[in-house]
Short mmCIF file of C-alpha atoms and ligand atoms in Angstrom, two decimals:
data_model
loop_
_atom_site.label_atom_id
_atom_site.label_comp_id
_atom_site.label_asym_id
_atom_site.label_seq_id
_atom_site.Cartn_x
_atom_site.Cartn_y
_atom_site.Cartn_z
CA MET A 156 71.94 -56.96 109.87
CA LYS A 157 72.03 -60.64 110.69
CA ARG A 158 68.24 -60.70 110.90
CA ILE A 159 67.88 -59.10 107.51
CA PHE A 160 70.27 -61.66 106.09
CA PHE A 161 68.29 -64.55 107.52
CA ALA A 162 65.00 -63.09 106.35
CA ALA A 163 66.43 -62.76 102.86
CA LEU A 164 67.79 -66.28 102.99
CA ALA A 165 64.48 -67.66 104.19
CA SER A 166 62.54 -65.97 101.42
CA LEU A 167 65.12 -67.18 98.91
CA LEU A 168 64.80 -70.74 100.15
CA PHE A 169 61.05 -70.46 99.96
CA VAL A 170 61.23 -69.62 96.29
CA VAL A 171 64.26 -71.56 95.14
CA GLY A 172 65.05 -75.08 94.44
CA CYS A 173 63.14 -77.75 96.16
CA GLN A 174 60.01 -78.12 98.17
CA ARG A 175 58.47 -81.22 99.71
CA VAL A 176 54.98 -82.41 98.88
CA PRO A 177 52.87 -83.10 101.98
CA LEU A 178 52.10 -86.77 102.72
CA THR A 179 54.20 -88.20 99.87
CA GLY A 180 57.36 -86.29 100.84
CA ARG A 181 58.45 -86.07 97.20
CA ASN A 182 60.97 -83.35 96.41
CA GLN A 183 59.84 -80.99 93.69
CA LEU A 184 61.51 -78.28 91.64
CA MET A 185 60.25 -74.83 92.64
CA LEU A 186 61.75 -71.93 90.75
CA VAL A 187 58.69 -69.75 91.14
CA GLY A 188 56.93 -69.19 94.43
CA SER A 189 53.53 -70.80 94.35
CA LYS A 190 52.12 -67.55 95.76
CA GLU A 191 53.48 -65.63 92.77
CA LEU A 192 51.03 -67.55 90.61
CA LEU A 193 47.94 -66.71 92.64
CA PRO A 194 47.07 -63.30 91.14
CA MET A 195 47.37 -64.75 87.62
CA SER A 196 45.32 -67.78 88.60
CA PHE A 197 42.57 -65.68 90.17
CA GLN A 198 42.39 -63.55 87.05
CA SER A 199 42.11 -66.58 84.75
CA TYR A 200 39.40 -68.10 86.93
CA ARG A 201 37.42 -64.84 86.89
CA GLN A 202 37.75 -64.71 83.11
CA LEU A 203 36.52 -68.29 82.88
CA LEU A 204 33.43 -67.51 84.98
CA ASP A 205 32.75 -64.35 82.97
CA THR A 206 32.75 -66.28 79.70
CA SER A 207 30.88 -69.37 80.95
CA GLN A 208 27.35 -70.24 81.94
CA VAL A 209 27.73 -70.44 85.72
CA VAL A 210 24.95 -72.35 87.48
CA GLY A 211 23.72 -70.02 90.23
CA THR A 212 21.70 -72.24 92.57
CA GLY A 213 20.20 -75.71 92.88
CA PRO A 214 21.12 -79.13 94.24
CA ASN A 215 24.23 -79.54 92.05
CA VAL A 216 25.75 -76.29 93.24
CA GLU A 217 24.85 -77.13 96.83
CA SER A 218 26.50 -80.57 96.57
CA VAL A 219 29.69 -79.24 95.00
CA ARG A 220 30.00 -76.48 97.62
CA ARG A 221 29.15 -78.79 100.53
CA VAL A 222 31.71 -81.41 99.48
CA GLY A 223 34.31 -78.76 98.61
CA GLN A 224 34.02 -77.00 101.94
CA LYS A 225 34.20 -80.26 103.90
CA ILE A 226 37.34 -81.34 102.06
CA GLN A 227 38.81 -77.85 102.42
CA ARG A 228 38.32 -78.03 106.20
CA ALA A 229 39.87 -81.52 106.33
CA VAL A 230 42.89 -80.31 104.35
CA GLU A 231 43.34 -77.24 106.53
CA ASP A 232 43.08 -79.39 109.68
CA TYR A 233 45.71 -81.75 108.32
CA LEU A 234 48.08 -78.92 107.34
CA ARG A 235 47.59 -77.16 110.69
CA ASP A 236 48.39 -80.36 112.59
CA ASN A 237 51.55 -80.77 110.52
CA ASN A 238 52.76 -77.16 110.55
CA GLN A 239 52.23 -76.80 106.81
CA LEU A 240 49.42 -74.26 106.82
CA SER A 241 51.67 -71.91 104.83
CA LEU A 242 50.89 -74.08 101.79
CA VAL A 243 47.39 -72.56 101.65
CA GLU A 244 48.40 -69.02 102.54
CA GLY A 245 46.73 -66.58 100.15
CA PHE A 246 44.21 -69.18 98.98
CA GLN A 247 40.75 -67.81 98.15
CA TRP A 248 38.66 -70.97 98.03
CA GLU A 249 35.74 -70.88 95.64
CA TYR A 250 33.49 -73.59 94.17
CA ASN A 251 31.44 -73.12 91.04
CA VAL A 252 29.46 -75.29 88.66
CA ILE A 253 29.60 -74.49 84.95
CA ASN A 254 26.89 -75.57 82.57
CA SER A 255 28.75 -77.57 79.90
CA PRO A 256 28.60 -81.16 78.63
CA GLN A 257 32.37 -81.49 79.10
CA ILE A 258 33.46 -84.22 81.49
CA ASN A 259 35.82 -82.02 83.44
CA ALA A 260 36.68 -80.44 86.76
CA PHE A 261 39.72 -78.67 88.14
CA CYS A 262 41.16 -76.68 91.00
CA MET A 263 43.43 -73.84 89.92
CA PRO A 264 46.28 -72.59 92.13
CA GLY A 265 44.83 -70.80 95.14
CA GLY A 266 41.75 -73.03 95.54
CA LYS A 267 39.61 -71.97 92.58
CA VAL A 268 37.43 -74.98 91.81
CA ALA A 269 35.13 -75.54 88.85
CA PHE A 270 32.97 -78.57 88.05
CA TYR A 271 31.36 -78.90 84.63
CA THR A 272 27.82 -80.29 84.70
CA GLY A 273 29.02 -83.03 82.31
CA ILE A 274 30.96 -84.76 85.07
CA LEU A 275 28.13 -84.77 87.63
CA PRO A 276 26.18 -87.79 86.29
CA ILE A 277 29.43 -89.79 86.56
CA CYS A 278 29.95 -88.57 90.12
CA GLN A 279 26.34 -89.62 90.91
CA ASN A 280 26.44 -88.46 94.54
CA ASP A 281 28.48 -86.61 97.17
CA GLU A 282 30.90 -89.53 97.47
CA GLY A 283 31.64 -89.37 93.72
CA ILE A 284 32.01 -85.60 93.85
CA ALA A 285 34.44 -86.10 96.75
CA VAL A 286 36.64 -88.40 94.63
CA VAL A 287 37.03 -85.69 91.99
CA MET A 288 37.20 -82.85 94.52
CA GLY A 289 39.87 -84.57 96.61
CA HIS A 290 41.98 -85.29 93.52
CA GLU A 291 41.71 -81.79 92.08
CA ILE A 292 42.32 -80.01 95.41
CA ALA A 293 45.35 -82.28 95.89
CA HIS A 294 46.88 -80.85 92.68
CA ALA A 295 46.60 -77.37 94.21
CA ILE A 296 47.89 -78.38 97.67
CA ALA A 297 50.88 -80.17 96.12
CA ASN A 298 51.63 -77.04 94.06
CA HIS A 299 51.69 -79.01 90.83
CA GLY A 300 50.97 -75.83 88.87
CA ALA A 301 54.00 -73.97 90.20
CA GLU A 302 56.11 -77.08 89.70
CA ARG A 303 55.12 -77.39 86.04
CA MET A 304 55.60 -73.65 85.55
CA SER A 305 59.12 -74.05 86.99
CA GLN A 306 59.85 -76.95 84.66
CA GLY A 307 58.57 -74.95 81.68
CA LEU A 308 60.64 -71.87 82.50
CA LEU A 309 63.78 -73.93 82.96
CA SER A 310 63.37 -76.18 79.93
CA GLN A 311 62.66 -73.23 77.65
CA GLY A 312 65.59 -71.25 78.98
CA VAL A 313 63.47 -68.40 80.34
CA LEU A 314 65.22 -68.88 83.68
CA THR A 315 68.85 -69.87 83.55
CA ALA A 316 70.94 -71.49 86.27
CA GLY A 317 70.75 -69.57 89.52
CA GLN A 318 67.81 -67.43 88.46
CA ILE A 319 64.55 -67.61 90.30
CA GLY A 320 61.15 -66.01 90.49
CA LEU A 321 58.29 -65.16 88.20
CA GLY A 322 59.36 -61.50 88.21
CA VAL A 323 62.79 -62.42 86.82
CA ALA A 324 61.20 -64.67 84.21
CA MET A 325 58.83 -61.87 83.21
CA SER A 326 61.64 -59.37 82.78
CA ASN A 327 63.82 -61.90 80.91
CA LYS A 328 61.22 -63.08 78.41
CA PRO A 329 57.73 -61.69 79.09
CA GLN A 330 56.02 -63.22 76.06
CA GLN A 331 57.43 -66.70 76.58
CA THR A 332 56.60 -66.58 80.29
CA GLN A 333 53.02 -65.61 79.51
CA GLN A 334 52.83 -68.35 76.88
CA ILE A 335 54.00 -71.03 79.31
CA TYR A 336 51.41 -69.82 81.83
CA ASN A 337 48.67 -69.82 79.20
CA ASN A 338 49.54 -73.36 78.16
CA LEU A 339 49.19 -74.49 81.73
CA PHE A 340 46.24 -72.51 83.03
CA GLY A 341 45.09 -70.10 80.41
CA LEU A 342 41.96 -69.72 78.44
CA ALA A 343 42.28 -71.32 75.05
CA ALA A 344 39.62 -70.75 72.44
CA PRO A 345 36.62 -70.23 74.73
CA ALA A 346 34.37 -71.02 71.77
CA ALA A 347 35.71 -74.57 71.72
CA ALA A 348 35.31 -74.65 75.49
CA THR A 349 38.73 -76.07 76.13
CA ILE A 350 39.52 -74.36 79.34
CA GLY A 351 41.52 -75.23 82.37
CA TYR A 352 44.61 -77.34 82.62
CA ILE A 353 45.63 -77.71 79.03
CA LEU A 354 48.91 -79.58 79.23
CA PRO A 355 48.56 -82.97 80.82
CA ASN A 356 49.80 -83.41 84.34
CA SER A 357 52.71 -85.78 84.59
CA ARG A 358 52.07 -89.36 85.59
CA ASN A 359 53.86 -88.63 88.86
CA GLN A 360 51.59 -85.74 89.66
CA GLU A 361 48.51 -87.78 88.78
CA SER A 362 49.25 -90.65 91.12
CA GLU A 363 50.28 -88.14 93.77
CA ALA A 364 46.91 -86.36 93.39
CA ASP A 365 45.15 -89.73 93.76
CA HIS A 366 47.20 -90.51 96.86
CA LEU A 367 46.51 -87.17 98.58
CA GLY A 368 42.94 -87.00 97.26
CA LEU A 369 41.94 -90.31 98.87
CA ILE A 370 43.28 -89.19 102.24
CA PHE A 371 41.60 -85.79 102.00
CA MET A 372 38.22 -87.30 101.08
CA ALA A 373 38.50 -89.89 103.86
CA LYS A 374 39.41 -87.25 106.42
CA ALA A 375 36.36 -85.24 105.31
CA GLY A 376 34.15 -88.28 106.02
CA TYR A 377 33.74 -89.72 102.51
CA ASP A 378 34.48 -93.41 101.97
CA PRO A 379 37.69 -93.66 99.88
CA ARG A 380 36.65 -97.14 98.65
CA GLU A 381 34.07 -95.35 96.48
CA SER A 382 36.92 -94.13 94.27
CA VAL A 383 37.20 -97.45 92.45
CA ALA A 384 33.54 -97.43 91.38
CA PHE A 385 33.84 -93.80 90.33
CA TRP A 386 36.84 -94.43 88.04
CA GLN A 387 35.06 -97.45 86.56
CA ARG A 388 32.05 -95.25 85.71
CA MET A 389 34.45 -92.67 84.27
CA ALA A 390 36.11 -95.24 82.04
CA GLN A 391 32.72 -96.47 80.84
CA ALA A 392 31.45 -92.96 80.10
CA SER A 393 34.46 -92.22 77.96
CA SER A 394 34.72 -95.50 76.07
CA GLY A 395 34.04 -95.37 72.37
CA GLN A 396 34.58 -91.65 72.13
CA ARG A 397 37.51 -89.29 72.24
CA PRO A 398 38.55 -89.34 75.87
CA PRO A 399 37.35 -86.22 77.67
CA GLU A 400 40.05 -83.81 78.65
CA PHE A 401 39.78 -84.74 82.30
CA LEU A 402 40.42 -88.37 81.52
CA SER A 403 42.93 -87.98 78.69
CA THR A 404 45.43 -86.50 81.12
CA HIS A 405 45.01 -89.34 83.54
CA PRO A 406 46.56 -92.80 83.76
CA ALA A 407 44.98 -95.83 82.16
CA GLU A 408 42.06 -97.16 84.14
CA THR A 409 43.55 -100.53 85.09
CA THR A 410 46.78 -98.95 86.33
CA ARG A 411 44.83 -96.36 88.25
CA ILE A 412 42.51 -98.88 89.91
CA ARG A 413 45.47 -101.07 90.87
CA ASN A 414 47.11 -98.01 92.47
CA LEU A 415 43.89 -97.00 94.22
CA ASN A 416 43.53 -100.45 95.74
CA ARG A 417 47.10 -100.16 97.02
CA LEU A 418 46.41 -96.67 98.50
CA ILE A 419 42.96 -97.29 100.01
CA PRO A 420 44.13 -99.10 103.19
CA LYS A 421 46.29 -96.08 104.10
CA ALA A 422 43.42 -93.67 103.38
CA MET A 423 41.08 -95.78 105.54
CA GLU A 424 43.24 -94.86 108.55
CA TYR A 425 41.91 -91.32 108.12
CA TYR A 426 38.28 -92.38 107.66
CA PRO A 427 36.15 -91.66 110.75
CA GLY A 428 34.95 -94.72 112.59
CA GLN A 429 37.83 -96.88 111.36
CA GLY A 430 39.96 -96.33 114.44
CA GLY A 431 41.77 -93.74 112.41
CA ARG A 432 43.94 -90.83 113.41
CA ARG A 433 41.27 -88.21 112.91
ZN1 ZN B 779 44.63 -84.92 87.86
#
């Protein structure tokens, strides 16, 4: 009886209330279990691939997969060493390149990564790809999607005080729940090719993704100092035109570069050959 009680309590605590982000230790609101989102995320990703021009082979695909898998291994090593491997439970890592001029890339909940060919000339090389990859994977590791879903459900009254879980939200207000999900991860007007994270991440989540991303790339063997040059190229590529979706959701370049310079010394501790803690 007691065991059942504790099991129930543990699963409740997993879903409810607060969770801590690895490395930054920030407390985040979690009213839906991040794992509850995975089936929906996988379905959206599949739909995206089905309606896009996926690049099958070639050097770009090889680079994106090579960098992705190295960062994935670094992340898993870090989480294993820190007893946080449960954060990637149920992940089905996948890396694809989509033929599109959009300057964009993302990692959906559960490790589903897509790079648009439009961002690759700005990345230039594996180091540049690692900057983007580290940042996007960090969003998934820090469960930013589930956090924003939780905020949406609460602010729109789909979940009221004391209620938790995607299942409860679905039975309360199925249409609104689906709408909130679609706004965050859904496919919007495939013809206009605006796909992926539609609502901007919060400023908090962005700097957190930079913070984690630098450490992940460093741990995977990519020089985190390269991030500054990458974001300068990104700013240049987007000047004079409507900012690409990837950039429009991100902090102003000067603020970002100032933050990166503050974070780089910490990330260097994880970079092999720097007397780090690898
Ligand atoms: Zn971001």
